[in-house]
Coordinates of C-alpha atoms in Angstrom, one line a residue:
X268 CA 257.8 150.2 316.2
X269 CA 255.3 152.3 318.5
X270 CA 253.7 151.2 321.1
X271 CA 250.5 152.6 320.2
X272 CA 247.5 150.2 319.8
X273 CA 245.5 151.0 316.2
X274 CA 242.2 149.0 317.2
X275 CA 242.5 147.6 320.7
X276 CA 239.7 145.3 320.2
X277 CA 239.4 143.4 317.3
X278 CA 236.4 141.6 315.2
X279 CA 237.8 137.8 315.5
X280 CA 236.0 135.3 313.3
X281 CA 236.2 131.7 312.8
X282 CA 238.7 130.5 310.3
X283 CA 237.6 128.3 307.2
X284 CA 238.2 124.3 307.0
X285 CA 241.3 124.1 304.7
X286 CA 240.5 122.6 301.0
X287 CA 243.2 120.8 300.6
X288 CA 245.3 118.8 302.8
X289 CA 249.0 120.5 302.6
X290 CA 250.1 116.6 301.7
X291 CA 247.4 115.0 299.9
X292 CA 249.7 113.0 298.5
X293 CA 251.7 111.2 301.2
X294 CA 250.7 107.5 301.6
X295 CA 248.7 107.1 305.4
X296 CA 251.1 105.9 308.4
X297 CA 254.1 106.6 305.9
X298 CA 257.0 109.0 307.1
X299 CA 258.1 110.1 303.8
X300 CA 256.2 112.0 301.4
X301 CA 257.1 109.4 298.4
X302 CA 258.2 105.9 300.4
X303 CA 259.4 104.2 297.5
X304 CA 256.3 102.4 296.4
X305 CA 254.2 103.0 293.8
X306 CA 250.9 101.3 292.2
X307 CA 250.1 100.4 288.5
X308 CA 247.7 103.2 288.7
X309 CA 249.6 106.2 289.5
X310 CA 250.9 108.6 286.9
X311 CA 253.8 111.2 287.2
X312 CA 253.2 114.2 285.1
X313 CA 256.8 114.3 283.3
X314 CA 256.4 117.8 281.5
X315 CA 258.3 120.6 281.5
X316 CA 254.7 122.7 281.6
X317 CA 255.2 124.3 284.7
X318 CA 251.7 123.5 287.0
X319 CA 249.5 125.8 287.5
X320 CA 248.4 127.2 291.3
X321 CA 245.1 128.2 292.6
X322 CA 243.4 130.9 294.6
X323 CA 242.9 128.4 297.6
X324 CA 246.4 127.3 297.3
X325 CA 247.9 130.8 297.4
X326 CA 245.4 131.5 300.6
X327 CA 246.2 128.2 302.6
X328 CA 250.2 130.2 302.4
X329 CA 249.1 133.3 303.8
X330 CA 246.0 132.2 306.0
X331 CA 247.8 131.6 309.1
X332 CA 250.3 134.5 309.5
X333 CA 250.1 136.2 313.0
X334 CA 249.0 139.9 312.6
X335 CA 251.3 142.4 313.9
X336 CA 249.5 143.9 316.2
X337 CA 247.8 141.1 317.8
X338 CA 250.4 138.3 317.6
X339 CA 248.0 135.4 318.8
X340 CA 245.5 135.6 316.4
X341 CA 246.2 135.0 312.7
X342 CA 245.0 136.9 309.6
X343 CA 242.0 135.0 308.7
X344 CA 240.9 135.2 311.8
X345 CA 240.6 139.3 311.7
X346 CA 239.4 138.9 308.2
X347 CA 241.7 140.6 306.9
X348 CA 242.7 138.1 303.8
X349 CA 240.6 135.6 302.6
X350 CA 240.9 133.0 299.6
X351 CA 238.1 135.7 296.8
X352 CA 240.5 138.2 297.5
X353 CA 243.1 136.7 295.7
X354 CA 242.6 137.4 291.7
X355 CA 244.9 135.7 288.9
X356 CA 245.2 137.9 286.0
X357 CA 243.6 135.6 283.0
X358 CA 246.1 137.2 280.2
X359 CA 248.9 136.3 282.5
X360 CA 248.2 133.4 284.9
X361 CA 251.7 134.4 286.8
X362 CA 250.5 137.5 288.1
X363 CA 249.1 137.5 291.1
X364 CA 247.0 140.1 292.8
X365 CA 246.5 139.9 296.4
X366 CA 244.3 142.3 298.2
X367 CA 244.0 142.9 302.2
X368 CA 241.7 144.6 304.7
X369 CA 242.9 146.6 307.5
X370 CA 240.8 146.1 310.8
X371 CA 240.2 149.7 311.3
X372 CA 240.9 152.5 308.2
X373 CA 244.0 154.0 310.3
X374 CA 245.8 150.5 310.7
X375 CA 249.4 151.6 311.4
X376 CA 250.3 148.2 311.1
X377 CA 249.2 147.7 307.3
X378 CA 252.5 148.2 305.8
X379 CA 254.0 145.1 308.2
X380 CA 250.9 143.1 306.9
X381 CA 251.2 143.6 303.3
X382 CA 255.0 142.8 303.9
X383 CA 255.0 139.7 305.2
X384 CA 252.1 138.9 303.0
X385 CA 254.8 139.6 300.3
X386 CA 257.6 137.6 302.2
X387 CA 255.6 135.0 302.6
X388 CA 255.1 134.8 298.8
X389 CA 258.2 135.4 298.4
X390 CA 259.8 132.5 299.9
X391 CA 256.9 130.0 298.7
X392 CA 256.4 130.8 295.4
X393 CA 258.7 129.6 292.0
X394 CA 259.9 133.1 290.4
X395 CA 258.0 133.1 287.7
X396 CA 255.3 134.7 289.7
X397 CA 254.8 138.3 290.0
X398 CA 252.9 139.5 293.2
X399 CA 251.0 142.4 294.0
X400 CA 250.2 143.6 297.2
X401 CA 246.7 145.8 297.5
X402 CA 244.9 147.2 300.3
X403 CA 241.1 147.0 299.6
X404 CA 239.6 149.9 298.1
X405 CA 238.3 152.0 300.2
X406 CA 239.2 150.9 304.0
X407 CA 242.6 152.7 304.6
X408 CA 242.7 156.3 304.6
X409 CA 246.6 156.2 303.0
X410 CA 245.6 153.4 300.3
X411 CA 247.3 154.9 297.4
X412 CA 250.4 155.3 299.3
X413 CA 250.7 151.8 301.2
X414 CA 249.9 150.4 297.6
X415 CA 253.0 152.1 296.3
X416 CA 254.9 151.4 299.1
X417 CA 254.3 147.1 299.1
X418 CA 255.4 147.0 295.4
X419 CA 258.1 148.8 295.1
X420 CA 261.0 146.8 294.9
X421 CA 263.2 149.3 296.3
X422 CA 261.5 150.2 299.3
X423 CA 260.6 146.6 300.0
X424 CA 264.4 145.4 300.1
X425 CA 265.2 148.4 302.2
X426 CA 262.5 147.1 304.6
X427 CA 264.0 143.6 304.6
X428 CA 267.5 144.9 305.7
X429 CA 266.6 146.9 308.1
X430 CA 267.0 144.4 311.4
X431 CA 263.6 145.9 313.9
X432 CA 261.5 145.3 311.0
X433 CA 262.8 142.1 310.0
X434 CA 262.5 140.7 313.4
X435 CA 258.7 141.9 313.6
X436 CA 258.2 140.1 310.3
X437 CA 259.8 136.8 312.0
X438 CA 257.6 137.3 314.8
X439 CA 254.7 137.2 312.0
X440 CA 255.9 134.5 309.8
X441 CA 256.5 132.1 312.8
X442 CA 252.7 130.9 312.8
X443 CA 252.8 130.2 309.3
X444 CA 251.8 126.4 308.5
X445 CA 250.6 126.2 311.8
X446 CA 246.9 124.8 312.5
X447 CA 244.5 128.4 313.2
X448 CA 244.2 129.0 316.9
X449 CA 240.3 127.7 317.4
X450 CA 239.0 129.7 320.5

């Protein structure tokens, strides 16, 4: 990885009040998630349907990932994901389309961000779903090409195995779950 700095001073905004606690569901002063207890009034869903996931829900995943270049400041705060661009396909509510925006149209460091986007997915999501990795139109000047890159399986299991790039993703992924850095 180079040295070089792509935009040495970034745009930082404030990051968005999560919508939903990550445990909305654990019982207040318990330790465990499920302490044994239950009331008359709660249901379990005992379906096989599997449930569904939302655009917020996919964003509180990816929200907090440290970006590349600058490592103590997350993605929301550059702006470069946020929870509308995140589209479910209607015909297929598994596929998930995920679109970024570079800080600066020459971002060297887009193809590390749309790959641990992907990882990050990756390693949260139940199989079933199939991600897609975009750049927004119009705000890299080698779009068509990082778009090709980030999905191709190929190229994107190459990039996992090779051990520099893997450890940069780490370095990324490390934040993730972590509350935003409020300056």
């Amino acid at each position: 990885m180079s040295s070089e700095i792509f935009n040495p001073n970034p745009t930082i905004f404030a990051p968005t009040k999560a919508k939903k606690s990550a445990h909305t569901y654990a019982k207040p002063r318990s330790l465990w998630l499920d302490d044994g207890e239950s009331t008359e009034d709660e249901e379990y869903d005992q379906s096989d349907e599997p449930e569904s996931i939302d655009q917020d829900e996919i964003f509180e995943l990816i929200r907090s990932i440290s970006d590349p270049e600058h490592r103590s400041m997350t993605l929301e705060q550059l702006a470069v994901v946020s929870a509308p661009q995140i589209m479910f396909d209607p015909q297929h509510p598994d596929r998930i389309t995920v679109e970024f925006t570079p800080t600066v149209p020459h971002c060297g460091m887009s193809t590390f961000i749309g790959l641990s986007i992907r990882v990050r997915l990756l390693r949260s999501l139940p199989q079933r779903f199939k991600v897609d990795i975009r750049v927004k139109p119009g705000s890299h000047q080698s779009e068509q090409a990082l778009n090709k890159q980030l999905n191709d399986k190929e190229r994107v299991a190459a990039a996992l195995e090779n051990p520099a790039l893997l450890e940069v993703l780490e370095q990324c992924l490390s934040t993730v779950g972590q509350a935003s850095h409020e300056h």
